[in-house]
Short mmCIF file of C-alpha atoms in Angstrom, two decimals:
data_model
loop_
_atom_site.label_atom_id
_atom_site.label_comp_id
_atom_site.label_asym_id
_atom_site.label_seq_id
_atom_site.Cartn_x
_atom_site.Cartn_y
_atom_site.Cartn_z
CA UNK J 1 -20.93 4.11 9.77
CA UNK J 2 -19.61 7.45 11.01
CA UNK J 3 -15.97 6.95 9.99
CA UNK J 4 -14.41 5.98 6.70
CA UNK J 5 -10.94 4.83 7.79
CA UNK J 6 -11.00 1.21 8.91
CA UNK J 7 -9.46 -0.07 12.16
CA UNK J 8 -7.67 -3.41 12.57
CA UNK J 9 -7.16 -4.81 16.08
CA UNK J 10 -4.74 -7.61 16.96
CA UNK J 11 -6.37 -10.27 19.15
CA UNK J 12 -4.46 -12.73 21.33
CA UNK J 13 -5.63 -16.20 22.27
CA UNK J 14 -5.08 -15.13 25.89
CA UNK J 15 -7.91 -12.58 25.58
CA UNK J 16 -10.46 -13.40 22.90
CA UNK J 17 -13.78 -13.78 24.70
CA UNK J 18 -16.90 -12.98 22.67
CA UNK J 19 -17.83 -10.02 24.87
CA UNK J 20 -14.32 -8.58 24.58
CA UNK J 21 -14.36 -8.82 20.78
CA UNK J 22 -17.88 -7.32 20.71
CA UNK J 23 -16.70 -4.36 22.79
CA UNK J 24 -13.91 -3.68 20.27
CA UNK J 25 -16.35 -4.01 17.38
CA UNK J 26 -18.76 -1.57 18.94
CA UNK J 27 -15.89 0.85 19.57
CA UNK J 28 -15.03 0.92 15.86
CA UNK J 29 -12.99 -2.17 14.97
CA UNK J 30 -13.53 -3.48 11.41
CA UNK J 31 -11.02 -6.33 11.20
CA UNK J 32 -9.17 -8.72 13.50
CA UNK J 33 -5.50 -9.65 13.09
CA UNK J 34 -4.05 -12.88 14.45
CA UNK J 35 -0.27 -13.03 14.80
CA UNK J 36 0.74 -16.63 14.05
CA UNK J 37 4.08 -16.12 15.83
CA UNK J 38 2.24 -16.28 19.16
CA UNK J 39 -0.55 -18.83 18.62
CA UNK J 40 -1.13 -22.42 17.57
CA UNK J 41 -3.69 -23.38 14.95
CA UNK J 42 -5.88 -24.70 17.75
CA UNK J 43 -5.81 -21.53 19.85
CA UNK J 44 -6.19 -19.37 16.72
CA UNK J 45 -9.33 -21.34 15.81
CA UNK J 46 -10.91 -20.17 19.07
CA UNK J 47 -10.29 -16.56 18.09
CA UNK J 48 -11.87 -17.12 14.67
CA UNK J 49 -14.93 -18.83 16.14
CA UNK J 50 -15.50 -16.04 18.65
CA UNK J 51 -15.06 -13.30 16.06
CA UNK J 52 -17.69 -14.91 13.85
CA UNK J 53 -20.07 -15.16 16.79
CA UNK J 54 -19.87 -11.36 17.10
CA UNK J 55 -20.41 -10.46 13.42
CA UNK J 56 -19.94 -12.05 10.02
CA UNK J 57 -18.89 -8.60 8.74
CA UNK J 58 -15.59 -8.59 10.65
CA UNK J 59 -12.65 -9.46 8.41
CA UNK J 60 -10.01 -11.84 9.79
CA UNK J 61 -6.33 -11.49 8.92
CA UNK J 62 -3.59 -13.93 9.83
CA UNK J 63 -0.04 -12.66 9.99
CA UNK J 64 2.65 -15.13 8.87
CA UNK J 65 6.23 -15.14 10.12
CA UNK J 66 7.64 -14.94 6.61
CA UNK J 67 11.30 -15.08 5.56
CA UNK J 68 12.99 -13.53 8.60
CA UNK J 69 16.42 -13.98 10.19
CA UNK J 70 16.50 -14.82 13.90
CA UNK J 71 18.97 -15.97 16.50
CA UNK J 72 18.74 -19.57 17.69
CA UNK J 73 18.07 -20.59 21.28
CA UNK J 74 20.72 -20.47 23.97
CA UNK J 75 22.97 -23.23 25.30
CA UNK J 76 22.86 -24.37 28.91
CA UNK J 77 24.13 -21.66 31.20
CA UNK J 78 23.11 -18.87 28.83
CA UNK J 79 19.30 -19.18 29.01
CA UNK J 80 18.91 -15.55 30.09
CA UNK J 81 21.18 -14.26 27.33
CA UNK J 82 24.77 -13.41 26.53
CA UNK J 83 26.13 -10.04 27.80
CA UNK J 84 28.24 -8.09 25.31
CA UNK J 85 30.22 -4.85 25.67
CA UNK J 86 31.19 -2.08 23.26
CA UNK J 87 34.37 -2.95 21.35
CA UNK J 88 34.08 -6.68 22.05
CA UNK J 89 34.51 -9.14 19.17
CA UNK J 90 31.68 -11.62 18.66
CA UNK J 91 31.63 -14.55 16.26
CA UNK J 92 28.39 -15.28 14.35
CA UNK J 93 27.55 -18.23 12.14
CA UNK J 94 24.59 -19.40 10.06
CA UNK J 95 23.02 -22.80 10.57
CA UNK J 96 20.25 -24.86 9.02
CA UNK J 97 19.79 -26.59 12.37
CA UNK J 98 18.64 -25.13 15.65
CA UNK J 99 22.13 -25.09 17.15
CA UNK J 100 22.26 -23.33 20.53
CA UNK J 101 24.26 -20.12 20.85
CA UNK J 102 26.90 -19.50 23.49
CA UNK J 103 29.54 -16.90 24.29
CA UNK J 104 31.80 -18.72 21.80
CA UNK J 105 29.52 -18.51 18.74
CA UNK J 106 26.17 -16.82 18.09
CA UNK J 107 24.06 -18.83 15.63
CA UNK J 108 21.56 -17.41 13.11
CA UNK J 109 18.82 -19.47 11.45
CA UNK J 110 20.13 -18.97 7.89
CA UNK J 111 23.07 -21.05 6.59
CA UNK J 112 23.80 -18.62 3.72
CA UNK J 113 24.78 -15.76 6.04
CA UNK J 114 28.54 -16.20 5.61
CA UNK J 115 28.42 -15.92 1.82
CA UNK J 116 25.73 -13.23 1.68
CA UNK J 117 27.04 -10.71 4.22
CA UNK J 118 30.13 -8.71 3.20
CA UNK J 119 32.71 -7.20 5.52
CA UNK J 120 31.61 -3.78 6.75
CA UNK J 121 27.94 -4.72 7.04
CA UNK J 122 25.93 -3.63 10.07
CA UNK J 123 24.02 -6.35 11.97
CA UNK J 124 21.14 -5.22 14.17
CA UNK J 125 19.67 -7.49 16.85
CA UNK J 126 16.31 -7.20 18.66
CA UNK J 127 14.81 -4.38 16.55
CA UNK J 128 18.11 -2.49 16.57
CA UNK J 129 18.70 -2.56 20.33
CA UNK J 130 22.13 -4.11 19.69
CA UNK J 131 24.41 -3.07 16.83
CA UNK J 132 27.43 -4.96 15.55
CA UNK J 133 29.63 -4.53 12.48
CA UNK J 134 31.28 -7.29 10.47
CA UNK J 135 35.04 -6.59 10.59
CA UNK J 136 36.31 -9.92 9.27
CA UNK J 137 35.23 -13.30 7.87
CA UNK J 138 37.03 -16.50 8.84
CA UNK J 139 36.28 -20.21 9.23
CA UNK J 140 32.70 -19.82 7.96
CA UNK J 141 32.05 -17.26 10.69
CA UNK J 142 31.46 -13.52 10.72
CA UNK J 143 33.72 -11.70 13.13
CA UNK J 144 31.74 -8.74 14.47
CA UNK J 145 32.67 -5.76 16.61
CA UNK J 146 30.07 -4.61 19.12
CA UNK J 147 29.04 -0.95 18.62
CA UNK J 148 26.65 -0.78 21.57
CA UNK J 149 26.47 -3.26 24.39
CA UNK J 150 23.66 -5.11 26.08
CA UNK J 151 22.40 -8.68 26.30
CA UNK J 152 21.91 -10.97 23.30
CA UNK J 153 18.69 -12.84 24.10
CA UNK J 154 17.45 -16.05 22.47
CA UNK J 155 15.49 -16.06 19.19
CA UNK J 156 15.53 -12.30 18.73
CA UNK J 157 15.15 -10.70 15.30
CA UNK J 158 18.17 -9.90 13.16
CA UNK J 159 18.32 -7.19 10.49
CA UNK J 160 21.16 -6.61 8.06
CA UNK J 161 20.26 -3.32 6.30
CA UNK J 162 21.05 -3.12 2.60
CA UNK J 163 22.07 -6.78 2.29
CA UNK J 164 19.66 -9.03 0.34
CA UNK J 165 19.46 -12.50 1.89
CA UNK J 166 18.22 -15.50 -0.10
CA UNK J 167 15.65 -16.79 2.38
CA UNK J 168 12.75 -19.11 1.50
CA UNK J 169 9.56 -17.14 0.76
CA UNK J 170 7.38 -19.43 2.87
CA UNK J 171 8.54 -21.28 5.99
CA UNK J 172 7.23 -24.63 7.19
CA UNK J 173 5.18 -22.85 9.85
CA UNK J 174 3.79 -20.49 7.20
CA UNK J 175 2.69 -23.51 5.13
CA UNK J 176 0.90 -24.94 8.14
CA UNK J 177 -0.96 -21.72 8.89
CA UNK J 178 -1.82 -20.92 5.27
CA UNK J 179 -3.44 -24.32 4.86
CA UNK J 180 -5.20 -23.86 8.19
CA UNK J 181 -6.44 -20.44 7.00
CA UNK J 182 -7.89 -22.04 3.87
CA UNK J 183 -9.69 -24.65 5.97
CA UNK J 184 -11.06 -21.92 8.28
CA UNK J 185 -12.14 -19.65 5.40
CA UNK J 186 -9.99 -16.76 6.63
CA UNK J 187 -10.20 -13.52 4.59
CA UNK J 188 -6.60 -12.28 4.38
CA UNK J 189 -3.04 -13.51 4.77
CA UNK J 190 -0.64 -10.73 5.76
CA UNK J 191 2.66 -12.20 4.61
CA UNK J 192 5.67 -10.85 6.48
CA UNK J 193 8.92 -9.54 5.04
CA UNK J 194 7.82 -9.48 1.41
CA UNK J 195 10.91 -8.49 -0.59
CA UNK J 196 9.86 -9.09 -4.19
CA UNK J 197 6.97 -10.43 -6.22
CA UNK J 198 8.20 -14.03 -6.00
CA UNK J 199 7.43 -13.95 -2.26
CA UNK J 200 3.80 -13.12 -3.09
CA UNK J 201 3.67 -15.72 -5.87
CA UNK J 202 4.87 -18.42 -3.48
CA UNK J 203 1.84 -17.79 -1.23
CA UNK J 204 -0.45 -17.48 -4.26
CA UNK J 205 0.62 -20.91 -5.47
CA UNK J 206 -0.46 -22.53 -2.21
CA UNK J 207 -3.81 -20.74 -2.39
CA UNK J 208 -4.31 -21.62 -6.06
CA UNK J 209 -3.52 -25.29 -5.46
CA UNK J 210 -6.29 -25.32 -2.84
CA UNK J 211 -8.67 -23.21 -4.97
CA UNK J 212 -8.83 -20.58 -2.22
CA UNK J 213 -10.10 -16.99 -2.58
CA UNK J 214 -8.05 -15.68 0.36
CA UNK J 215 -6.40 -12.35 -0.47
CA UNK J 216 -2.75 -11.52 0.22
CA UNK J 217 -1.61 -8.42 2.09
CA UNK J 218 2.12 -7.88 1.56
CA UNK J 219 3.91 -6.56 4.61
CA UNK J 220 6.64 -4.11 3.60
CA UNK J 221 9.25 -4.08 6.33
CA UNK J 222 12.65 -3.87 4.68
CA UNK J 223 14.43 -1.75 2.10
CA UNK J 224 14.26 -4.50 -0.54
CA UNK J 225 10.46 -4.50 -0.32
CA UNK J 226 10.38 -0.71 -0.72
CA UNK J 227 12.69 -0.88 -3.74
CA UNK J 228 10.50 -3.53 -5.40
CA UNK J 229 7.11 -2.05 -4.48
CA UNK J 230 5.93 -1.72 -8.10
CA UNK J 231 6.36 -5.41 -8.93
CA UNK J 232 4.87 -6.37 -5.56
CA UNK J 233 1.80 -4.22 -6.24
CA UNK J 234 1.29 -6.06 -9.52
CA UNK J 235 0.72 -9.31 -7.60
CA UNK J 236 -0.71 -8.43 -4.19
CA UNK J 237 -4.22 -7.48 -3.04
CA UNK J 238 -2.97 -4.85 -0.61
CA UNK J 239 -0.01 -3.53 1.37
CA UNK J 240 0.75 -3.21 5.07
CA UNK J 241 3.44 -0.67 5.96
CA UNK J 242 4.96 -2.45 8.97
CA UNK J 243 7.06 0.29 10.47
CA UNK J 244 8.68 -1.80 13.21
CA UNK J 245 11.23 -3.73 11.18
CA UNK J 246 11.15 -1.08 8.45
CA UNK J 247 12.33 1.45 11.02
CA UNK J 248 15.29 -0.79 11.75
CA UNK J 249 16.15 -1.39 8.09
CA UNK J 250 16.16 2.24 6.96
CA UNK J 251 17.14 5.48 8.76
CA UNK J 252 14.42 6.81 11.06
CA UNK J 253 14.21 10.13 9.22
CA UNK J 254 13.27 8.30 6.01
CA UNK J 255 10.27 6.51 7.53
CA UNK J 256 7.75 9.37 6.98
CA UNK J 257 8.89 9.85 3.37
CA UNK J 258 8.79 6.10 2.69
CA UNK J 259 5.34 5.76 4.28
CA UNK J 260 4.00 8.60 2.14
CA UNK J 261 5.46 7.04 -1.03
CA UNK J 262 3.97 3.62 -0.32
CA UNK J 263 0.54 5.04 0.52
CA UNK J 264 0.46 7.10 -2.68
CA UNK J 265 1.43 4.13 -4.85
CA UNK J 266 -1.20 1.90 -3.24
CA UNK J 267 -4.03 4.41 -3.69
CA UNK J 268 -3.09 5.01 -7.31
CA UNK J 269 -3.08 1.24 -7.83
CA UNK J 270 -6.52 0.81 -6.20
CA UNK J 271 -4.92 -1.41 -3.56
CA UNK J 272 -5.87 -1.21 0.13
CA UNK J 273 -3.06 0.19 2.30
CA UNK J 274 -2.65 -0.32 6.05
CA UNK J 275 -0.35 1.57 8.43
CA UNK J 276 0.87 -0.48 11.39
CA UNK J 277 3.16 -0.53 14.43
CA UNK J 278 3.18 1.56 17.62
CA UNK J 279 0.36 3.86 16.57
CA UNK J 280 -0.96 4.20 20.15
CA UNK J 281 1.84 2.32 21.88
CA UNK J 282 1.52 4.29 25.14
CA UNK J 283 -1.99 2.89 25.59
CA UNK J 284 -0.57 -0.56 26.27
CA UNK J 285 0.02 0.71 29.79
CA UNK J 286 -1.69 4.11 30.02
CA UNK J 287 -5.30 5.23 29.42
CA UNK J 288 -4.29 8.23 27.31
CA UNK J 289 -2.01 8.36 24.26
CA UNK J 290 0.72 10.94 23.76
CA UNK J 291 0.09 13.93 21.53
CA UNK J 292 2.76 12.60 19.18
CA UNK J 293 0.83 9.33 18.80
CA UNK J 294 -2.40 11.19 18.05
CA UNK J 295 -0.52 13.18 15.41
CA UNK J 296 0.89 9.95 13.96
CA UNK J 297 -2.61 8.46 13.55
CA UNK J 298 -3.89 11.77 12.16
CA UNK J 299 -1.03 11.96 9.68
CA UNK J 300 -1.83 8.48 8.34
CA UNK J 301 -5.49 9.45 7.90
CA UNK J 302 -4.53 12.71 6.19
CA UNK J 303 -2.47 10.56 3.80
CA UNK J 304 -5.75 8.74 3.04
CA UNK J 305 -4.83 5.23 4.14
CA UNK J 306 -7.55 2.57 4.03
CA UNK J 307 -6.84 1.26 7.51
CA UNK J 308 -4.78 1.79 10.65
CA UNK J 309 -3.76 -1.08 12.89
CA UNK J 310 -3.35 -1.70 16.62
CA UNK J 311 -0.96 -4.42 17.82
CA UNK J 312 0.01 -4.74 21.47
CA UNK J 313 -2.55 -2.08 22.35
CA UNK J 314 -5.37 -4.61 21.87
CA UNK J 315 -3.48 -7.92 22.05
CA UNK J 316 -2.17 -7.48 25.60
CA UNK J 317 -2.63 -3.84 26.56
CA UNK J 318 -4.48 -2.56 29.61
CA UNK J 319 -6.80 -0.27 27.63
CA UNK J 320 -7.78 -2.09 24.41
CA UNK J 321 -11.31 -0.74 24.01
CA UNK J 322 -10.14 2.78 24.80
CA UNK J 323 -7.40 2.45 22.16
CA UNK J 324 -9.92 1.50 19.45
CA UNK J 325 -12.29 4.27 20.55
CA UNK J 326 -9.45 6.81 20.51
CA UNK J 327 -8.43 5.81 17.01
CA UNK J 328 -12.05 6.04 15.84
CA UNK J 329 -12.42 9.56 17.29
CA UNK J 330 -9.26 10.73 15.56
CA UNK J 331 -10.50 9.24 12.27
CA UNK J 332 -13.83 11.08 12.50
CA UNK J 333 -12.16 14.37 13.33
CA UNK J 334 -9.66 14.24 10.46
CA UNK J 335 -12.22 12.97 7.94
CA UNK J 336 -14.46 15.96 8.79
CA UNK J 337 -11.67 18.33 7.76
CA UNK J 338 -13.05 18.85 4.25
CA UNK J 339 -10.49 21.53 3.34
CA UNK J 340 -7.45 19.27 3.82
CA UNK J 341 -9.09 15.89 3.36
CA UNK J 342 -11.01 16.10 0.09
CA UNK J 343 -11.56 13.40 -2.56
CA UNK J 344 -8.78 12.22 -4.90
CA UNK J 345 -10.77 12.51 -8.12
CA UNK J 346 -7.81 13.78 -10.16
CA UNK J 347 -5.61 10.84 -9.18
CA UNK J 348 -3.63 9.04 -11.86
CA UNK J 349 -5.08 5.71 -12.96
CA UNK J 350 -2.55 2.86 -12.87
CA UNK J 351 -2.87 -0.94 -12.76
CA UNK J 352 -6.41 -0.81 -14.13
CA UNK J 353 -7.99 -4.07 -15.31
CA UNK J 354 -11.42 -2.58 -16.04
CA UNK J 355 -11.26 0.95 -17.41
CA UNK J 356 -15.05 1.40 -17.58
CA UNK J 357 -15.46 0.59 -13.89
CA UNK J 358 -12.65 2.99 -12.96
CA UNK J 359 -14.11 5.87 -14.97
CA UNK J 360 -17.61 5.30 -13.59
CA UNK J 361 -16.21 5.15 -10.06
CA UNK J 362 -14.49 8.49 -10.59
CA UNK J 363 -17.71 9.99 -11.97
CA UNK J 364 -19.70 8.70 -9.00
CA UNK J 365 -17.33 10.37 -6.54
CA UNK J 366 -17.29 13.58 -8.59
CA UNK J 367 -21.10 13.64 -8.59
CA UNK J 368 -21.11 13.28 -4.81
CA UNK J 369 -19.03 16.47 -4.63
CA UNK J 370 -20.98 18.59 -7.10
CA UNK J 371 -24.47 17.51 -5.98
CA UNK J 372 -26.02 17.14 -2.55
CA UNK J 373 -25.63 13.37 -2.67
CA UNK J 374 -26.08 11.43 0.57
CA UNK J 375 -24.56 8.11 -0.54
CA UNK J 376 -23.15 6.02 -3.37
CA UNK J 377 -24.83 2.62 -3.82
CA UNK J 378 -23.08 -0.19 -5.72
CA UNK J 379 -23.32 -3.92 -6.22
CA UNK J 380 -20.27 -6.11 -6.62
CA UNK J 381 -19.33 -9.76 -6.98
CA UNK J 382 -15.55 -9.60 -6.52
CA UNK J 383 -15.31 -6.28 -4.67
CA UNK J 384 -13.52 -4.55 -7.56
CA UNK J 385 -16.12 -1.79 -7.97
CA UNK J 386 -16.01 -1.12 -4.24
CA UNK J 387 -12.22 -0.84 -4.25
CA UNK J 388 -12.27 1.50 -7.24
CA UNK J 389 -14.80 3.83 -5.62
CA UNK J 390 -12.83 3.71 -2.36
CA UNK J 391 -9.61 4.69 -4.14
CA UNK J 392 -11.03 8.09 -5.09
CA UNK J 393 -11.62 8.74 -1.38
CA UNK J 394 -15.07 10.32 -1.54
CA UNK J 395 -16.64 11.88 1.55
CA UNK J 396 -20.04 10.22 1.28
CA UNK J 397 -20.67 6.64 2.49
CA UNK J 398 -20.46 3.87 -0.09
CA UNK J 399 -23.03 1.09 0.42
CA UNK J 400 -21.80 -2.03 -1.35
CA UNK J 401 -24.20 -4.91 -1.98
CA UNK J 402 -22.00 -8.02 -2.05
CA UNK J 403 -23.09 -11.36 -3.46
CA UNK J 404 -20.44 -13.27 -1.53
CA UNK J 405 -19.82 -13.09 2.20
CA UNK J 406 -16.08 -13.26 1.55
CA UNK J 407 -16.35 -10.13 -0.61
CA UNK J 408 -18.30 -8.36 2.13
CA UNK J 409 -15.52 -9.07 4.62
CA UNK J 410 -12.74 -8.17 2.19
CA UNK J 411 -14.29 -4.73 1.71
CA UNK J 412 -13.95 -4.24 5.46
CA UNK J 413 -10.44 -3.01 4.60
CA UNK J 414 -11.54 -0.50 1.94
CA UNK J 415 -11.90 3.18 2.76
CA UNK J 416 -15.44 4.43 3.23
CA UNK J 417 -17.16 1.22 2.09
CA UNK J 418 -20.00 -0.23 4.16
CA UNK J 419 -20.48 -3.74 2.76
CA UNK J 420 -23.75 -5.65 2.98
CA UNK J 421 -24.30 -9.27 1.98
CA UNK J 422 -27.27 -10.06 -0.24
CA UNK J 423 -28.34 -13.09 -2.26
CA UNK J 424 -27.87 -12.42 -6.00
CA UNK J 425 -30.91 -10.73 -7.54
CA UNK J 426 -32.50 -11.90 -10.77
CA UNK J 427 -32.40 -8.35 -12.16
CA UNK J 428 -30.77 -4.98 -11.79
CA UNK J 429 -34.04 -3.57 -10.45
CA UNK J 430 -34.23 -6.29 -7.80
CA UNK J 431 -30.79 -5.36 -6.48
CA UNK J 432 -31.71 -1.70 -6.24
CA UNK J 433 -35.03 -2.30 -4.48
CA UNK J 434 -33.43 -4.63 -1.95
CA UNK J 435 -30.69 -2.21 -0.96
CA UNK J 436 -32.92 0.88 -0.85
CA UNK J 437 -35.47 -0.85 1.40
CA UNK J 438 -32.60 -2.10 3.59
CA UNK J 439 -31.09 1.39 3.98
CA UNK J 440 -34.45 3.03 4.65
CA UNK J 441 -35.39 0.45 7.29
CA UNK J 442 -32.21 1.36 9.20
CA UNK J 443 -32.84 5.08 8.63
CA UNK J 444 -29.53 5.47 6.86
CA UNK J 445 -31.43 7.01 3.92
CA UNK J 446 -34.80 8.75 3.54
CA UNK J 447 -37.15 9.01 0.54
CA UNK J 448 -35.95 12.53 -0.29
CA UNK J 449 -32.22 11.76 -0.25
CA UNK J 450 -30.28 12.09 -3.49
CA UNK J 451 -28.04 9.10 -4.22
CA UNK J 452 -25.70 7.81 -6.92
CA UNK J 453 -26.25 4.23 -8.10
CA UNK J 454 -23.34 2.43 -9.76
CA UNK J 455 -24.10 -1.02 -11.12
CA UNK J 456 -23.76 -3.49 -13.94
CA UNK J 457 -26.34 -4.02 -16.67
CA UNK J 458 -24.73 -7.29 -17.77
CA UNK J 459 -24.36 -9.00 -14.40
CA UNK J 460 -22.19 -8.22 -11.38
CA UNK J 461 -19.29 -10.34 -12.67
CA UNK J 462 -18.70 -8.04 -15.66
CA UNK J 463 -18.15 -4.91 -13.56
CA UNK J 464 -19.97 -1.58 -13.49
CA UNK J 465 -21.57 -0.37 -16.73
CA UNK J 466 -24.04 2.34 -15.70
CA UNK J 467 -24.39 5.28 -13.33
CA UNK J 468 -27.72 6.76 -12.27
CA UNK J 469 -28.53 9.72 -10.02
CA UNK J 470 -31.87 10.41 -8.37
CA UNK J 471 -33.70 10.61 -5.08
CA UNK J 472 -34.62 7.41 -3.28
CA UNK J 473 -38.37 7.73 -3.92
CA UNK J 474 -38.06 8.14 -7.69
CA UNK J 475 -35.50 5.39 -8.01
CA UNK J 476 -37.74 3.04 -6.04
CA UNK J 477 -40.77 3.81 -8.22
CA UNK J 478 -38.79 3.27 -11.39
CA UNK J 479 -37.16 0.06 -10.15
CA UNK J 480 -40.45 -1.34 -8.86
CA UNK J 481 -42.20 -0.65 -12.17
CA UNK J 482 -39.42 -2.31 -14.17
CA UNK J 483 -39.21 -5.22 -11.75
CA UNK J 484 -42.95 -5.91 -12.02
CA UNK J 485 -42.72 -5.75 -15.81
CA UNK J 486 -39.80 -8.20 -15.67
CA UNK J 487 -41.82 -10.64 -13.54
CA UNK J 488 -44.78 -10.49 -15.94
CA UNK J 489 -42.52 -11.39 -18.83
#
């Protein structure tokens, strides 16, 4: 209630007790992320069940593996890895099978590598810890010179910056988890390594075939995804800027500029945007973050992101609750900086599918600036009105009455929106009375408070069509009078 930027916490099946999840929720967590690379469907189900025992308002996100290149396992005698030295020549080969690597040949899990990777390309292993360069191609193998030595360990990530690889959009494991997510009524699928819109469409097809309302968050973590961001935004619900692999794919000095570009495009497109990876990395082992990490979180909030995400800090760190609480404190502090953190009411409107709703959302936020408004109250079926109001980044809370529980949870990723589930009302007046009584009972509003009401005269499914401003008492009297007249008729 006292912060507008949402917080996502990654939960492991090794630590997912109800009390632990509740402590994160009370510290400021709004959504839970489950990394499918480290769980089974059975152990992930335990996480989901425990999250829902804490609160039905917590959104649940599963993170797929996506189309990534990795090393295979190691042959006997090389279980702990293969040492390599600077200047050494290493032979690498793609395979459709899980052939074990040895000091003779290093295998990658993609059989098209030989044809796709030209001589001169840089190959980065284990998030860039090891760097090799392709100096020759022979006998279906890439001959690579080691630029910096170390140990090649089994199944580590492989990045080839600037080289598009024709990988399948959805792996067999992704298929398994997407179908499991549908069965479990999960809220979001964060699909990894999205490179172009066809990657999003491949996931959409699975969801459509199962008549699922799960939303897709596209993880941008390579240069191809950055280059194709406009077509990806046309198809996706939201974006996650996953700076781990992205920081390997593009030069480190370009990360801040790229992050800023992606955030701006998402906000203009009314799409939720999440910043992820190593935000409070020090707190995995230490109770206090570095000043640089605090500045990193603050910078993301100044850029007006919808959500910031914790990974290892909450999945296996020593100070998970403290990490969430720290992030929440930073969010409150930056959001209270009204001079440098004001609304985006002059923002360009792009990718609009309901112009009336967008214009009314802008007017609602503008009214909250010019008048002493305490809150914006909306009702929504799909969440569209809530996302539009959130995109203008107002400074007053937005109370969204949602007629679907899935919509309530999806708005857990939208800036400044406090979503509340309510059974559909028979009239506009009924909706308004219900929400005003609810907010007054919790002392979030008083009779004298001035509010903006944004709703639909023709049913929630048609989007917003009216805007009304008044104090709570007058709006209640008017709504009650009209509601009684409606019941008499």
